[in-house]
PDB file of C-alpha atoms in Angstrom:
ATOM      1  CA  MET A   1      24.679  63.813  22.578  1.00 96.00           C
ATOM      2  CA  PHE A   2      26.806  63.848  19.469  1.00 98.00           C
ATOM      3  CA  PHE A   3      27.457  60.761  17.303  1.00 97.00           C
ATOM      4  CA  SER A   4      28.778  59.906  13.848  1.00 97.00           C
ATOM      5  CA  ASP A   5      27.277  57.671  11.109  1.00 97.00           C
ATOM      6  CA  ASN A   6      29.860  56.268   8.850  1.00 96.00           C
ATOM      7  CA  GLY A   7      27.372  54.646   6.251  1.00 96.00           C
ATOM      8  CA  PRO A   8      27.302  55.350   2.654  1.00 96.00           C
ATOM      9  CA  THR A   9      26.630  59.042   3.360  1.00 97.00           C
ATOM     10  CA  PRO A  10      28.699  59.833   6.493  1.00 98.00           C
ATOM     11  CA  LYS A  11      27.381  62.558   8.889  1.00 98.00           C
ATOM     12  CA  ILE A  12      27.628  63.922  12.365  1.00 98.00           C
ATOM     13  CA  GLU A  13      24.395  64.163  14.299  1.00 98.00           C
ATOM     14  CA  LYS A  14      23.134  65.402  17.653  1.00 98.00           C
ATOM     15  CA  ALA A  15      20.080  64.262  19.656  1.00 98.00           C
ATOM     16  CA  TYR A  16      18.692  64.223  23.181  1.00 96.00           C
ATOM     17  CA  LEU A  17      20.045  61.313  25.258  1.00 96.00           C
ATOM     18  CA  ASP A  18      16.772  59.391  24.588  1.00 96.00           C
ATOM     19  CA  GLY A  19      17.532  59.705  20.880  1.00 94.00           C
ATOM     20  CA  GLN A  20      14.671  62.134  20.132  1.00 97.00           C
ATOM     21  CA  ASP A  21      15.073  65.255  17.994  1.00 97.00           C
ATOM     22  CA  ARG A  22      17.909  63.893  15.894  1.00 97.00           C
ATOM     23  CA  GLU A  23      19.530  66.586  13.783  1.00 98.00           C
ATOM     24  CA  VAL A  24      22.391  66.395  11.236  1.00 98.00           C
ATOM     25  CA  ILE A  25      24.932  69.014  11.868  1.00 98.00           C
ATOM     26  CA  VAL A  26      27.745  68.084   9.469  1.00 98.00           C
ATOM     27  CA  SER A  27      27.149  66.103   6.275  1.00 98.00           C
ATOM     28  CA  THR A  28      29.771  67.245   3.802  1.00 97.00           C
ATOM     29  CA  GLU A  29      33.429  66.315   3.317  1.00 97.00           C
ATOM     30  CA  LEU A  30      33.403  63.511   5.953  1.00 98.00           C
ATOM     31  CA  SER A  31      34.867  60.081   5.310  1.00 96.00           C
ATOM     32  CA  ARG A  32      35.183  58.019   8.467  1.00 96.00           C
ATOM     33  CA  VAL A  33      34.608  59.837  11.896  1.00 97.00           C
ATOM     34  CA  LEU A  34      35.953  57.608  14.590  1.00 93.00           C
ATOM     35  CA  SER A  35      35.936  59.769  17.641  1.00 94.00           C
ATOM     36  CA  LEU A  36      34.109  62.840  18.944  1.00 96.00           C
ATOM     37  CA  SER A  37      34.755  65.105  21.904  1.00 94.00           C
ATOM     38  CA  VAL A  38      33.173  68.304  23.296  1.00 93.00           C
ATOM     39  CA  ASP A  39      34.466  71.511  24.780  1.00 90.00           C
ATOM     40  CA  VAL A  40      31.382  72.181  27.013  1.00 89.00           C
ATOM     41  CA  GLU A  41      32.709  75.709  28.098  1.00 86.00           C
ATOM     42  CA  ASN A  42      32.913  76.952  24.449  1.00 87.00           C
ATOM     43  CA  ASN A  43      30.271  74.762  22.773  1.00 91.00           C
ATOM     44  CA  ILE A  44      32.822  73.268  20.370  1.00 92.00           C
ATOM     45  CA  LEU A  45      32.713  69.732  19.015  1.00 95.00           C
ATOM     46  CA  TYR A  46      35.848  68.107  17.962  1.00 94.00           C
ATOM     47  CA  TRP A  47      36.355  65.015  15.885  1.00 95.00           C
ATOM     48  CA  VAL A  48      38.966  62.902  14.062  1.00 94.00           C
ATOM     49  CA  ASP A  49      38.427  61.757  10.509  1.00 95.00           C
ATOM     50  CA  ASN A  50      40.376  58.595   9.935  1.00 93.00           C
ATOM     51  CA  ARG A  51      40.363  58.634   6.176  1.00 93.00           C
ATOM     52  CA  ARG A  52      40.839  62.355   5.712  1.00 95.00           C
ATOM     53  CA  HIS A  53      43.734  62.336   8.232  1.00 92.00           C
ATOM     54  CA  THR A  54      42.162  65.331  10.075  1.00 93.00           C
ATOM     55  CA  ILE A  55      41.400  66.749  13.399  1.00 91.00           C
ATOM     56  CA  GLU A  56      38.368  69.059  12.919  1.00 95.00           C
ATOM     57  CA  ALA A  57      36.028  71.275  14.949  1.00 94.00           C
ATOM     58  CA  SER A  58      32.698  73.139  14.648  1.00 96.00           C
ATOM     59  CA  ASN A  59      30.195  74.783  16.908  1.00 96.00           C
ATOM     60  CA  TYR A  60      27.450  72.458  18.286  1.00 97.00           C
ATOM     61  CA  ASP A  61      25.260  73.363  15.418  1.00 97.00           C
ATOM     62  CA  GLY A  62      27.839  72.525  12.726  1.00 98.00           C
ATOM     63  CA  SER A  63      28.666  76.183  12.010  1.00 97.00           C
ATOM     64  CA  LYS A  64      32.234  77.569  11.881  1.00 96.00           C
ATOM     65  CA  ARG A  65      33.668  74.115  10.780  1.00 97.00           C
ATOM     66  CA  ARG A  66      37.486  74.097  10.482  1.00 94.00           C
ATOM     67  CA  VAL A  67      40.342  71.666  10.102  1.00 94.00           C
ATOM     68  CA  ILE A  68      42.612  72.168  13.046  1.00 89.00           C
ATOM     69  CA  LYS A  69      45.379  69.682  11.790  1.00 87.00           C
ATOM     70  CA  ARG A  70      45.900  67.416   8.938  1.00 89.00           C
ATOM     71  CA  ILE A  71      48.817  64.921   8.952  1.00 84.00           C
ATOM     72  CA  ASN A  72      48.844  62.915   5.642  1.00 86.00           C
ATOM     73  CA  GLY A  73      49.597  59.220   6.139  1.00 83.00           C
ATOM     74  CA  ILE A  74      48.242  59.241   9.749  1.00 82.00           C
ATOM     75  CA  GLN A  75      44.926  57.501  10.314  1.00 83.00           C
ATOM     76  CA  PHE A  76      43.582  58.939  13.615  1.00 85.00           C
ATOM     77  CA  THR A  77      41.621  56.517  15.805  1.00 86.00           C
ATOM     78  CA  GLY A  78      40.907  58.524  19.023  1.00 85.00           C
ATOM     79  CA  LEU A  79      40.405  61.975  20.468  1.00 86.00           C
ATOM     80  CA  PHE A  80      39.984  63.265  24.038  1.00 84.00           C
ATOM     81  CA  TYR A  81      39.516  66.921  24.931  1.00 83.00           C
ATOM     82  CA  TYR A  82      39.517  68.379  28.435  1.00 78.00           C
ATOM     83  CA  GLN A  83      39.805  72.047  29.213  1.00 76.00           C
ATOM     84  CA  VAL A  84      42.734  72.966  27.013  1.00 73.00           C
ATOM     85  CA  LEU A  85      44.315  69.500  26.749  1.00 75.00           C
ATOM     86  CA  MET A  86      43.655  67.425  23.615  1.00 78.00           C
ATOM     87  CA  SER A  87      45.107  63.908  23.147  1.00 79.00           C
ATOM     88  CA  ILE A  88      45.012  62.216  19.801  1.00 79.00           C
ATOM     89  CA  SER A  89      45.691  58.456  19.244  1.00 80.00           C
ATOM     90  CA  HIS A  90      46.658  56.480  16.278  1.00 77.00           C
ATOM     91  CA  LEU A  91      46.085  52.651  16.366  1.00 68.00           C
ATOM     92  CA  LYS A  92      45.440  52.976  20.193  1.00 54.00           C
ATOM     93  CA  ILE A  93      48.977  54.541  20.771  1.00 60.00           C
ATOM     94  CA  LEU A  94      49.158  58.000  21.978  1.00 59.00           C
ATOM     95  CA  ILE A  95      50.954  60.060  19.197  1.00 59.00           C
ATOM     96  CA  ALA A  96      50.416  63.563  20.317  1.00 58.00           C
ATOM     97  CA  THR A  97      49.112  65.664  22.972  1.00 56.00           C
ATOM     98  CA  TYR A  98      48.149  69.270  22.131  1.00 54.00           C
ATOM     99  CA  ILE A  99      47.806  72.124  24.590  1.00 52.00           C
ATOM    100  CA  LEU A 100      45.127  73.990  22.725  1.00 55.00           C
ATOM    101  CA  GLY A 101      44.816  77.544  24.050  1.00 55.00           C
ATOM    102  CA  ILE A 102      42.408  77.498  21.067  1.00 55.00           C
ATOM    103  CA  TYR A 103      42.617  81.014  19.749  1.00 51.00           C
ATOM    104  CA  ARG A 104      40.352  81.439  16.666  1.00 49.00           C
ATOM    105  CA  GLY A 105      40.425  77.759  15.977  1.00 55.00           C
ATOM    106  CA  LYS A 106      44.178  77.469  15.799  1.00 56.00           C
ATOM    107  CA  ILE A 107      46.653  75.405  18.046  1.00 62.00           C
ATOM    108  CA  ILE A 108      48.999  77.935  19.634  1.00 53.00           C
ATOM    109  CA  PHE A 109      51.606  75.467  20.850  1.00 53.00           C
ATOM    110  CA  THR A 110      52.169  71.783  21.288  1.00 57.00           C
ATOM    111  CA  ILE A 111      53.732  69.621  23.992  1.00 52.00           C
TER     112      ILE A 111
END
């Protein structure tokens, strides 16, 4: 499982479902991660950072981290990823749905 810790030193961690073998995978340039989602076919973790106004991704081990989208002034609150569909919410209202034929970490087109 993956989870975020938004304490004084924000981080994203992974662990077994029983909480054993916790490992920090991202610990820099995070502010307030509110939602995480996984692409199980490609082993990619996605998250939204509410204070940095970003949608980000990395491999399950934290490598190949990238900002997929930054929208200044928008505080993302939720994220859901399934196959190639990503929906992102702001204050519990759907604001965007991205069709992500993720090619090298970039959004090809949006609906």
